[in-house]
Amino acid sequence: MNNIIVDSGFWYAFYDKRDPYHNEANELAEYLEMGNIVMPFPILYEAINTRFTRRNAWMIEFERLLNQDNVKLIDDSEYKDSALNHSFDSTLHLNRPLSLVDSVIRIMLDDDSLKVHYLLSFNISDFVDVCRRRNIEIMK
């Protein structure tokens, strides 16, 4: 079974009809049925923000999705210290600013034990190098 990490930007685009990527997200939604959706908690923290929670229809639909058998919630505790250091290093020393959430995703993509096959994201530049190295297909 394929494992897919879905970035929070996809979720915003999928639910918000005003998002510039909304139509693209709807077209890409078929990929959500391709395997397991690997859902790191930091993506949930980022996606389920105040704006998202004010829309009951979005919350109902997202909760339904999260309760599907093919959705696997992933604890980030083993990744968070490295991700925090990575965010500071990338921003201050490499001149490549990366959010803490994106740093966690990058480290998870690089983890052999998660066996991630696909990344669904509109923010390709932050992940393309690790995906290329690990042979993870970016769906865009």
Tab-separated table of C-alpha atoms in Angstrom:
chain	number	residue	atom	x	y	z
A	1	MET	CA	0.000	0.000	0.000
A	2	ASN	CA	1.347	3.436	-0.957
A	3	ASN	CA	1.846	6.101	1.695
A	4	ILE	CA	1.016	9.725	0.865
A	5	ILE	CA	1.900	12.789	2.921
A	6	VAL	CA	-0.506	15.622	2.177
A	7	ASP	CA	0.758	19.119	2.978
A	8	SER	CA	-1.530	21.586	4.760
A	9	GLY	CA	-1.585	23.901	1.728
A	10	PHE	CA	-3.471	21.207	-0.158
A	11	TRP	CA	-6.145	21.073	2.556
A	12	TYR	CA	-6.649	24.847	2.448
A	13	ALA	CA	-6.973	24.750	-1.335
A	14	PHE	CA	-9.278	21.744	-1.256
A	15	TYR	CA	-11.794	23.284	1.131
A	16	ASP	CA	-11.567	26.988	0.242
A	17	LYS	CA	-13.227	27.778	-3.099
A	18	ARG	CA	-11.468	31.151	-3.151
A	19	ASP	CA	-7.993	29.620	-2.915
A	20	PRO	CA	-6.032	30.000	-6.184
A	21	TYR	CA	-5.239	26.263	-6.117
A	22	HIS	CA	-8.813	25.119	-5.409
A	23	ASN	CA	-9.523	23.653	-8.859
A	24	GLU	CA	-6.153	21.924	-8.909
A	25	ALA	CA	-6.788	20.479	-5.445
A	26	ASN	CA	-10.123	19.060	-6.571
A	27	GLU	CA	-8.442	17.399	-9.544
A	28	LEU	CA	-5.711	15.959	-7.320
A	29	ALA	CA	-8.179	14.679	-4.706
A	30	GLU	CA	-8.435	11.362	-6.558
A	31	TYR	CA	-4.902	10.611	-5.341
A	32	LEU	CA	-6.193	10.518	-1.782
A	33	GLU	CA	-7.672	7.122	-2.611
A	34	MET	CA	-4.341	5.705	-3.841
A	35	GLY	CA	-3.177	4.492	-0.452
A	36	ASN	CA	-2.652	5.531	3.124
A	37	ILE	CA	-2.714	9.210	3.944
A	38	VAL	CA	0.155	9.705	6.379
A	39	MET	CA	-0.902	12.681	8.470
A	40	PRO	CA	1.809	14.143	10.701
A	41	PHE	CA	0.349	16.075	13.617
A	42	PRO	CA	2.177	19.299	12.640
A	43	ILE	CA	0.156	19.365	9.419
A	44	LEU	CA	-2.989	19.098	11.510
A	45	TYR	CA	-1.799	21.932	13.770
A	46	GLU	CA	-1.206	24.107	10.736
A	47	ALA	CA	-4.354	23.133	8.815
A	48	ILE	CA	-6.894	23.249	11.629
A	49	ASN	CA	-6.309	26.897	12.432
A	50	THR	CA	-8.824	29.504	13.590
A	51	ARG	CA	-9.958	30.315	10.049
A	52	PHE	CA	-10.525	26.632	9.292
A	53	THR	CA	-12.420	25.945	12.525
A	54	ARG	CA	-14.858	28.787	11.837
A	55	ARG	CA	-16.243	26.829	8.902
A	56	ASN	CA	-18.375	24.001	10.210
A	57	ALA	CA	-18.704	22.290	6.834
A	58	TRP	CA	-14.913	22.111	6.475
A	59	MET	CA	-14.535	20.700	10.000
A	60	ILE	CA	-17.228	18.068	9.465
A	61	GLU	CA	-15.724	16.915	6.181
A	62	PHE	CA	-12.134	16.955	7.486
A	63	GLU	CA	-13.115	14.980	10.588
A	64	ARG	CA	-14.832	12.429	8.350
A	65	LEU	CA	-11.665	12.138	6.269
A	66	LEU	CA	-9.430	11.761	9.335
A	67	ASN	CA	-11.592	8.903	10.603
A	68	GLN	CA	-11.184	6.846	7.426
A	69	ASP	CA	-9.264	3.590	7.686
A	70	ASN	CA	-6.626	4.757	5.207
A	71	VAL	CA	-5.597	7.792	7.312
A	72	LYS	CA	-2.675	7.243	9.665
A	73	LEU	CA	-1.946	9.968	12.203
A	74	ILE	CA	1.801	10.203	12.839
A	75	ASP	CA	3.277	11.429	16.106
A	76	ASP	CA	6.101	13.876	15.474
A	77	SER	CA	7.873	13.497	18.843
A	78	GLU	CA	10.886	11.656	17.399
A	79	TYR	CA	11.291	14.316	14.703
A	80	LYS	CA	10.576	17.589	16.470
A	81	ASP	CA	14.012	18.347	17.963
A	82	SER	CA	15.788	17.727	14.666
A	83	ALA	CA	13.133	19.721	12.826
A	84	LEU	CA	13.527	22.677	15.175
A	85	ASN	CA	17.286	22.685	14.633
A	86	HIS	CA	16.760	22.285	10.892
A	87	SER	CA	14.442	25.316	10.769
A	88	PHE	CA	17.001	27.511	12.507
A	89	ASP	CA	19.892	26.155	10.434
A	90	SER	CA	18.075	26.516	7.133
A	91	THR	CA	16.951	30.050	7.902
A	92	LEU	CA	20.000	31.487	9.653
A	93	HIS	CA	22.871	29.580	8.085
A	94	LEU	CA	21.685	28.394	4.695
A	95	ASN	CA	19.564	31.432	3.811
A	96	ARG	CA	16.698	29.089	2.968
A	97	PRO	CA	13.836	29.832	5.355
A	98	LEU	CA	11.793	26.766	6.265
A	99	SER	CA	8.895	26.675	8.690
A	100	LEU	CA	8.998	24.191	11.522
A	101	VAL	CA	6.145	22.245	9.908
A	102	ASP	CA	8.008	22.010	6.598
A	103	SER	CA	11.134	20.891	8.440
A	104	VAL	CA	9.193	18.095	10.153
A	105	ILE	CA	7.733	17.016	6.809
A	106	ARG	CA	11.203	16.997	5.217
A	107	ILE	CA	12.599	14.807	7.993
A	108	MET	CA	9.623	12.451	7.763
A	109	LEU	CA	10.038	12.204	3.997
A	110	ASP	CA	13.652	11.244	4.616
A	111	ASP	CA	12.725	8.538	7.158
A	112	ASP	CA	13.029	5.053	5.614
A	113	SER	CA	10.727	3.546	8.240
A	114	LEU	CA	7.718	5.625	7.082
A	115	LYS	CA	8.054	4.389	3.502
A	116	VAL	CA	6.485	7.468	1.931
A	117	HIS	CA	5.791	7.071	-1.790
A	118	TYR	CA	4.038	10.354	-2.633
A	119	LEU	CA	3.862	13.941	-1.447
A	120	LEU	CA	0.845	16.067	-2.310
A	121	SER	CA	1.879	19.714	-2.023
A	122	PHE	CA	1.759	23.000	-3.893
A	123	ASN	CA	4.943	24.077	-2.104
A	124	ILE	CA	7.311	21.982	-4.189
A	125	SER	CA	10.532	23.964	-3.772
A	126	ASP	CA	10.776	23.131	-0.051
A	127	PHE	CA	10.653	19.385	-0.695
A	128	VAL	CA	11.972	18.652	-4.185
A	129	ASP	CA	15.522	17.787	-3.098
A	130	VAL	CA	14.556	15.283	-0.416
A	131	CYS	CA	11.850	13.773	-2.643
A	132	ARG	CA	14.289	13.357	-5.510
A	133	ARG	CA	16.883	11.737	-3.223
A	134	ARG	CA	14.301	9.321	-1.752
A	135	ASN	CA	12.478	8.682	-5.034
A	136	ILE	CA	9.208	10.129	-3.696
A	137	GLU	CA	6.852	11.414	-6.354
A	138	ILE	CA	5.484	14.916	-5.829
A	139	MET	CA	1.906	15.133	-7.023
A	140	LYS	CA	1.093	18.616	-8.232
